[in-house]
mmCIF file of C-alpha atoms and ligand atoms in Angstrom:
data_model
loop_
_atom_site.group_PDB
_atom_site.id
_atom_site.type_symbol
_atom_site.label_atom_id
_atom_site.label_comp_id
_atom_site.label_asym_id
_atom_site.label_seq_id
_atom_site.Cartn_x
_atom_site.Cartn_y
_atom_site.Cartn_z
ATOM 1 C CA MET M 1 70.345 75.079 -40.556
ATOM 2 C CA ALA M 2 71.265 77.093 -37.500
ATOM 3 C CA ARG M 3 74.767 77.710 -36.239
ATOM 4 C CA ILE M 4 75.002 77.146 -32.499
ATOM 5 C CA VAL M 5 78.161 77.934 -30.571
ATOM 6 C CA ILE M 6 78.610 76.728 -26.989
ATOM 7 C CA LEU M 7 81.323 78.415 -24.949
ATOM 8 C CA LEU M 8 82.519 76.258 -22.072
ATOM 9 C CA GLY M 9 84.930 77.331 -19.346
ATOM 10 C CA ALA M 10 85.143 77.986 -15.629
ATOM 11 C CA PRO M 11 83.575 81.160 -14.185
ATOM 12 C CA GLY M 12 85.785 84.072 -15.222
ATOM 13 C CA ALA M 13 87.416 82.205 -18.130
ATOM 14 C CA GLY M 14 86.322 84.997 -20.471
ATOM 15 C CA LYS M 15 83.196 83.410 -21.959
ATOM 16 C CA GLY M 16 81.079 86.566 -21.650
ATOM 17 C CA THR M 17 83.703 88.873 -23.176
ATOM 18 C CA GLN M 18 84.413 86.532 -26.076
ATOM 19 C CA ALA M 19 80.751 85.724 -26.705
ATOM 20 C CA ALA M 20 79.889 89.440 -26.882
ATOM 21 C CA ARG M 21 82.659 89.971 -29.415
ATOM 22 C CA LEU M 22 81.796 86.950 -31.532
ATOM 23 C CA SER M 23 78.137 87.962 -31.438
ATOM 24 C CA ARG M 24 79.033 91.325 -33.007
ATOM 25 C CA ALA M 25 81.375 89.733 -35.557
ATOM 26 C CA ARG M 26 78.907 87.058 -36.708
ATOM 27 C CA GLY M 27 75.597 88.858 -36.113
ATOM 28 C CA LEU M 28 74.360 86.021 -33.908
ATOM 29 C CA PRO M 29 72.514 86.689 -30.618
ATOM 30 C CA HIS M 30 74.524 86.248 -27.418
ATOM 31 C CA VAL M 31 72.436 84.102 -25.078
ATOM 32 C CA SER M 32 73.819 84.176 -21.535
ATOM 33 C CA THR M 33 71.761 82.217 -19.012
ATOM 34 C CA GLY M 34 73.498 84.188 -16.222
ATOM 35 C CA ASP M 35 72.308 87.481 -17.786
ATOM 36 C CA LEU M 36 68.805 86.114 -18.298
ATOM 37 C CA LEU M 37 68.670 84.998 -14.655
ATOM 38 C CA ARG M 38 70.055 88.334 -13.387
ATOM 39 C CA ASP M 39 67.343 90.072 -15.398
ATOM 40 C CA HIS M 40 64.680 87.868 -13.749
ATOM 41 C CA LYS M 41 66.222 88.659 -10.349
ATOM 42 C CA ALA M 42 66.176 92.400 -11.044
ATOM 43 C CA ARG M 43 62.540 92.259 -12.211
ATOM 44 C CA GLY M 44 61.555 90.138 -9.201
ATOM 45 C CA THR M 45 59.802 87.487 -11.302
ATOM 46 C CA GLU M 46 58.870 84.121 -9.809
ATOM 47 C CA LEU M 47 61.942 82.577 -11.441
ATOM 48 C CA GLY M 48 64.106 85.456 -10.209
ATOM 49 C CA LEU M 49 62.924 84.943 -6.634
ATOM 50 C CA LYS M 50 63.637 81.208 -6.818
ATOM 51 C CA ALA M 51 67.088 81.783 -8.347
ATOM 52 C CA LYS M 52 68.284 84.618 -6.110
ATOM 53 C CA ALA M 53 69.549 82.759 -3.041
ATOM 54 C CA LEU M 54 71.160 80.038 -5.151
ATOM 55 C CA MET M 55 72.970 82.529 -7.376
ATOM 56 C CA ASP M 56 74.088 84.673 -4.445
ATOM 57 C CA ARG M 57 75.839 81.731 -2.817
ATOM 58 C CA GLY M 58 77.365 80.406 -6.062
ATOM 59 C CA ASP M 59 75.106 77.378 -6.567
ATOM 60 C CA LEU M 60 73.400 76.429 -9.787
ATOM 61 C CA VAL M 61 69.744 77.138 -10.491
ATOM 62 C CA PRO M 62 67.765 73.862 -10.978
ATOM 63 C CA ASP M 63 68.027 72.325 -14.435
ATOM 64 C CA ASP M 64 64.292 72.351 -15.206
ATOM 65 C CA LEU M 65 63.995 76.100 -14.521
ATOM 66 C CA VAL M 66 67.058 76.942 -16.642
ATOM 67 C CA LEU M 67 65.936 74.643 -19.461
ATOM 68 C CA ASP M 68 62.472 76.242 -19.653
ATOM 69 C CA MET M 69 63.989 79.728 -19.656
ATOM 70 C CA LEU M 70 66.540 78.784 -22.340
ATOM 71 C CA ALA M 71 63.985 77.043 -24.565
ATOM 72 C CA GLU M 72 61.787 80.127 -24.460
ATOM 73 C CA ARG M 73 64.728 82.413 -25.362
ATOM 74 C CA VAL M 74 66.080 80.396 -28.296
ATOM 75 C CA ALA M 75 62.580 79.932 -29.748
ATOM 76 C CA ARG M 76 62.453 83.678 -30.462
ATOM 77 C CA PRO M 77 62.812 84.729 -34.101
ATOM 78 C CA ASP M 78 66.259 86.332 -33.671
ATOM 79 C CA CYS M 79 67.721 82.879 -32.878
ATOM 80 C CA LYS M 80 66.405 81.253 -36.049
ATOM 81 C CA GLY M 81 69.768 81.431 -37.837
ATOM 82 C CA GLY M 82 71.705 80.432 -34.736
ATOM 83 C CA TYR M 83 73.050 81.848 -31.472
ATOM 84 C CA LEU M 84 75.975 81.813 -29.052
ATOM 85 C CA LEU M 85 75.514 80.170 -25.672
ATOM 86 C CA ASP M 86 77.438 81.565 -22.712
ATOM 87 C CA GLY M 87 77.040 79.805 -19.346
ATOM 88 C CA PHE M 88 74.825 77.043 -20.735
ATOM 89 C CA PRO M 89 74.867 74.056 -20.519
ATOM 90 C CA ARG M 90 76.313 73.751 -17.020
ATOM 91 C CA THR M 91 75.343 70.170 -16.162
ATOM 92 C CA VAL M 92 75.211 66.888 -18.065
ATOM 93 C CA VAL M 93 71.400 66.911 -17.639
ATOM 94 C CA GLN M 94 71.258 70.312 -19.372
ATOM 95 C CA ALA M 95 73.604 69.157 -22.152
ATOM 96 C CA GLU M 96 71.518 66.037 -22.803
ATOM 97 C CA ALA M 97 68.262 68.001 -22.845
ATOM 98 C CA PHE M 98 69.814 70.599 -25.121
ATOM 99 C CA GLY M 99 71.020 67.826 -27.449
ATOM 100 C CA ARG M 100 67.364 66.912 -27.952
ATOM 101 C CA MET M 101 66.514 70.548 -28.801
ATOM 102 C CA VAL M 102 69.185 70.879 -31.499
ATOM 103 C CA GLY M 103 68.104 69.927 -35.012
ATOM 104 C CA ALA M 104 69.961 67.161 -36.889
ATOM 105 C CA ASP M 105 71.208 69.613 -39.524
ATOM 106 C CA ASP M 106 72.215 72.352 -37.061
ATOM 107 C CA ASP M 107 75.913 73.168 -36.961
ATOM 108 C CA LEU M 108 77.124 72.838 -33.349
ATOM 109 C CA VAL M 109 80.556 74.147 -32.351
ATOM 110 C CA VAL M 110 81.688 73.678 -28.739
ATOM 111 C CA VAL M 111 84.681 75.684 -27.586
ATOM 112 C CA ASN M 112 86.343 75.215 -24.206
ATOM 113 C CA LEU M 113 88.292 78.198 -22.839
ATOM 114 C CA GLU M 114 91.060 76.703 -20.702
ATOM 115 C CA VAL M 115 92.203 78.907 -17.801
ATOM 116 C CA SER M 116 94.112 78.007 -14.627
ATOM 117 C CA GLU M 117 92.429 78.119 -11.232
ATOM 118 C CA ALA M 118 94.786 80.864 -9.990
ATOM 119 C CA SER M 119 93.862 83.167 -12.886
ATOM 120 C CA ILE M 120 90.177 82.584 -12.282
ATOM 121 C CA VAL M 121 90.301 83.674 -8.656
ATOM 122 C CA GLU M 122 92.406 86.698 -9.590
ATOM 123 C CA ARG M 123 90.146 87.678 -12.496
ATOM 124 C CA ALA M 124 86.898 87.365 -10.556
ATOM 125 C CA ALA M 125 88.275 89.449 -7.690
ATOM 126 C CA GLY M 126 89.156 92.274 -10.116
ATOM 127 C CA ARG M 127 85.980 92.140 -12.158
ATOM 128 C CA LEU M 128 83.471 94.996 -12.086
ATOM 129 C CA SER M 129 80.170 95.241 -13.950
ATOM 130 C CA CYS M 130 78.014 98.194 -14.942
ATOM 131 C CA ARG M 131 74.741 98.288 -13.041
ATOM 132 C CA SER M 132 72.897 99.808 -16.006
ATOM 133 C CA CYS M 133 74.148 98.120 -19.197
ATOM 134 C CA GLY M 134 75.954 95.069 -17.785
ATOM 135 C CA LYS M 135 79.314 95.777 -19.479
ATOM 136 C CA VAL M 136 82.092 93.857 -17.702
ATOM 137 C CA TYR M 137 85.443 95.440 -16.806
ATOM 138 C CA ASN M 138 88.426 93.302 -15.912
ATOM 139 C CA ALA M 139 91.248 94.220 -13.564
ATOM 140 C CA LYS M 140 93.108 95.947 -16.414
ATOM 141 C CA SER M 141 90.301 98.179 -17.719
ATOM 142 C CA ALA M 142 91.837 100.964 -15.653
ATOM 143 C CA PRO M 143 90.290 104.276 -16.853
ATOM 144 C CA SER M 144 86.707 103.184 -16.334
ATOM 145 C CA ARG M 145 87.496 101.600 -13.008
ATOM 146 C CA VAL M 146 89.229 104.707 -11.724
ATOM 147 C CA ALA M 147 86.313 106.899 -12.786
ATOM 148 C CA GLY M 148 83.943 104.369 -11.213
ATOM 149 C CA LYS M 149 81.596 104.939 -14.141
ATOM 150 C CA CYS M 150 80.878 102.864 -17.230
ATOM 151 C CA ASP M 151 82.468 104.401 -20.336
ATOM 152 C CA LYS M 152 79.648 102.994 -22.478
ATOM 153 C CA CYS M 153 76.636 104.403 -20.642
ATOM 154 C CA GLY M 154 77.890 106.277 -17.546
ATOM 155 C CA GLY M 155 76.290 103.751 -15.179
ATOM 156 C CA GLU M 156 77.691 102.852 -11.763
ATOM 157 C CA LEU M 157 80.316 100.069 -11.610
ATOM 158 C CA PHE M 158 79.961 97.405 -8.930
ATOM 159 C CA GLN M 159 81.316 93.982 -7.990
ATOM 160 C CA ARG M 160 78.809 91.176 -8.581
ATOM 161 C CA GLU M 161 77.747 89.593 -5.269
ATOM 162 C CA ASP M 162 78.926 86.254 -6.655
ATOM 163 C CA ASP M 163 82.438 87.578 -7.412
ATOM 164 C CA SER M 164 83.379 87.854 -3.726
ATOM 165 C CA PRO M 165 86.282 85.462 -2.884
ATOM 166 C CA ALA M 166 84.148 83.030 -0.818
ATOM 167 C CA VAL M 167 81.486 82.783 -3.508
ATOM 168 C CA VAL M 168 84.097 82.449 -6.277
ATOM 169 C CA ARG M 169 85.557 79.454 -4.413
ATOM 170 C CA GLU M 170 82.103 77.905 -4.200
ATOM 171 C CA ARG M 171 81.406 78.587 -7.897
ATOM 172 C CA LEU M 172 84.697 76.874 -8.769
ATOM 173 C CA ARG M 173 83.820 73.863 -6.622
ATOM 174 C CA VAL M 174 80.434 73.627 -8.358
ATOM 175 C CA TYR M 175 82.145 74.051 -11.730
ATOM 176 C CA HIS M 176 84.496 71.111 -11.104
ATOM 177 C CA GLU M 177 81.728 68.900 -9.815
ATOM 178 C CA LYS M 178 78.950 69.653 -12.305
ATOM 179 C CA THR M 179 80.235 71.521 -15.365
ATOM 180 C CA ALA M 180 83.774 70.247 -16.034
ATOM 181 C CA PRO M 181 82.386 66.784 -17.018
ATOM 182 C CA LEU M 182 80.893 68.503 -20.080
ATOM 183 C CA VAL M 183 84.375 68.768 -21.585
ATOM 184 C CA ASP M 184 84.488 64.971 -21.865
ATOM 185 C CA PHE M 185 80.823 64.816 -22.825
ATOM 186 C CA TYR M 186 81.430 66.960 -25.918
ATOM 187 C CA ARG M 187 84.844 65.426 -26.618
ATOM 188 C CA ARG M 188 83.144 62.038 -26.879
ATOM 189 C CA GLN M 189 80.591 63.543 -29.299
ATOM 190 C CA GLY M 190 83.504 64.708 -31.413
ATOM 191 C CA ASN M 191 82.769 68.407 -31.558
ATOM 192 C CA LEU M 192 84.986 69.861 -28.851
ATOM 193 C CA GLN M 193 87.580 72.529 -29.631
ATOM 194 C CA SER M 194 89.884 74.057 -27.024
ATOM 195 C CA ILE M 195 91.516 77.465 -26.734
ATOM 196 C CA ASP M 196 94.211 78.579 -24.292
ATOM 197 C CA GLY M 197 92.187 81.166 -22.379
ATOM 198 C CA GLU M 198 95.309 82.521 -20.627
ATOM 199 C CA ALA M 199 96.292 84.354 -23.817
ATOM 200 C CA SER M 200 95.295 88.003 -24.372
ATOM 201 C CA PRO M 201 91.616 88.634 -25.213
ATOM 202 C CA ASP M 202 92.627 89.552 -28.795
ATOM 203 C CA THR M 203 94.574 86.314 -29.247
ATOM 204 C CA VAL M 204 91.723 84.258 -27.809
ATOM 205 C CA PHE M 205 89.294 86.018 -30.106
ATOM 206 C CA GLY M 206 91.502 85.412 -33.162
ATOM 207 C CA ARG M 207 91.445 81.699 -32.447
ATOM 208 C CA LEU M 208 87.679 81.690 -31.804
ATOM 209 C CA ASP M 209 87.141 83.575 -35.042
ATOM 210 C CA GLU M 210 88.974 80.761 -36.888
ATOM 211 C CA LEU M 211 87.020 78.016 -35.142
ATOM 212 C CA VAL M 212 83.670 79.583 -36.040
ATOM 213 C CA PRO M 213 83.933 80.323 -39.753
ATOM 214 C CA GLU M 214 81.923 83.136 -41.308
ATOM 215 C CA LYS M 215 79.471 81.006 -43.274
ATOM 216 C CA VAL M 216 77.672 77.795 -42.314
HETATM 217 P P1 LIG Y 301 77.191 83.382 -14.983
HETATM 218 O O1 LIG Y 301 76.928 84.814 -15.253
HETATM 219 O O2 LIG Y 301 77.126 82.513 -16.232
HETATM 220 O O3 LIG Y 301 78.471 83.150 -14.198
HETATM 221 O O4 LIG Y 301 76.000 82.851 -14.056
HETATM 222 C C1 LIG Y 301 75.755 83.411 -12.786
HETATM 223 C C2 LIG Y 301 74.945 82.443 -11.936
HETATM 224 O O5 LIG Y 301 73.692 82.163 -12.569
HETATM 225 C C3 LIG Y 301 75.590 81.080 -11.753
HETATM 226 O O6 LIG Y 301 76.527 81.069 -10.696
HETATM 227 C C4 LIG Y 301 74.362 80.211 -11.459
HETATM 228 O O7 LIG Y 301 73.887 80.422 -10.148
HETATM 229 C C5 LIG Y 301 73.325 80.802 -12.404
HETATM 230 N N1 LIG Y 301 73.361 80.140 -13.733
HETATM 231 C C6 LIG Y 301 73.735 80.693 -14.918
HETATM 232 N N2 LIG Y 301 73.625 79.817 -15.923
HETATM 233 C C7 LIG Y 301 73.190 78.654 -15.358
HETATM 234 C C8 LIG Y 301 72.900 77.364 -15.857
HETATM 235 N N3 LIG Y 301 73.060 77.063 -17.152
HETATM 236 N N4 LIG Y 301 72.462 76.427 -14.976
HETATM 237 C C9 LIG Y 301 72.298 76.694 -13.662
HETATM 238 N N5 LIG Y 301 72.559 77.885 -13.131
HETATM 239 C C10 LIG Y 301 73.000 78.875 -13.957
#
């Protein structure tokens, strides 16, 4: 019986930050389809080349490509006991296909991080990432931002191409059209939980920690 946690929320709602923290706390792998795709882009694989233009303008990568990539990742041995999904599913087609991949006795928890549109635009505009290790800094992580270097590995900090204001607006439009319907999809299945994502990261994590108990 595997424990699978799905984190839903608009781009910049804090899914990545919270998933990384919960992954450490529960010892479950953090599976981010955005990170997997960025890795393909950086390595220049066939998938990376197909995904690049779509990602750079804030569109979604086609469902079949994402589903193949995800299936391959969660079939690895480290995911046997469960995993945390960040950025997947993003469409009803993905959610339905994923539903067929989940075993009947798996424990699925879906958590929606609710954040206002204004906060999302503000957060994305202030977000920087480390080019080497991928650590994400928000607008308030001041020391690292001032130094311009990652305090974890010393790598260079940069703004993701898809965090520019025009692309953030497009990502939000795509979110409302294709991903927001998943909130109702999982509510109807009866396993949706919601957290006020406007609260401080510690408060959000405290709530997430309660919703995903230690033992299955
Ligand atoms: P993220 O880091 O989750 O914000 O993802 C960055 C970009 O990768 C998105 O804007 C999409 O272009 C692409 N992407 C990530 N996950 C998915 C997914 N599940 N389905 C389609 N595209 C995705």
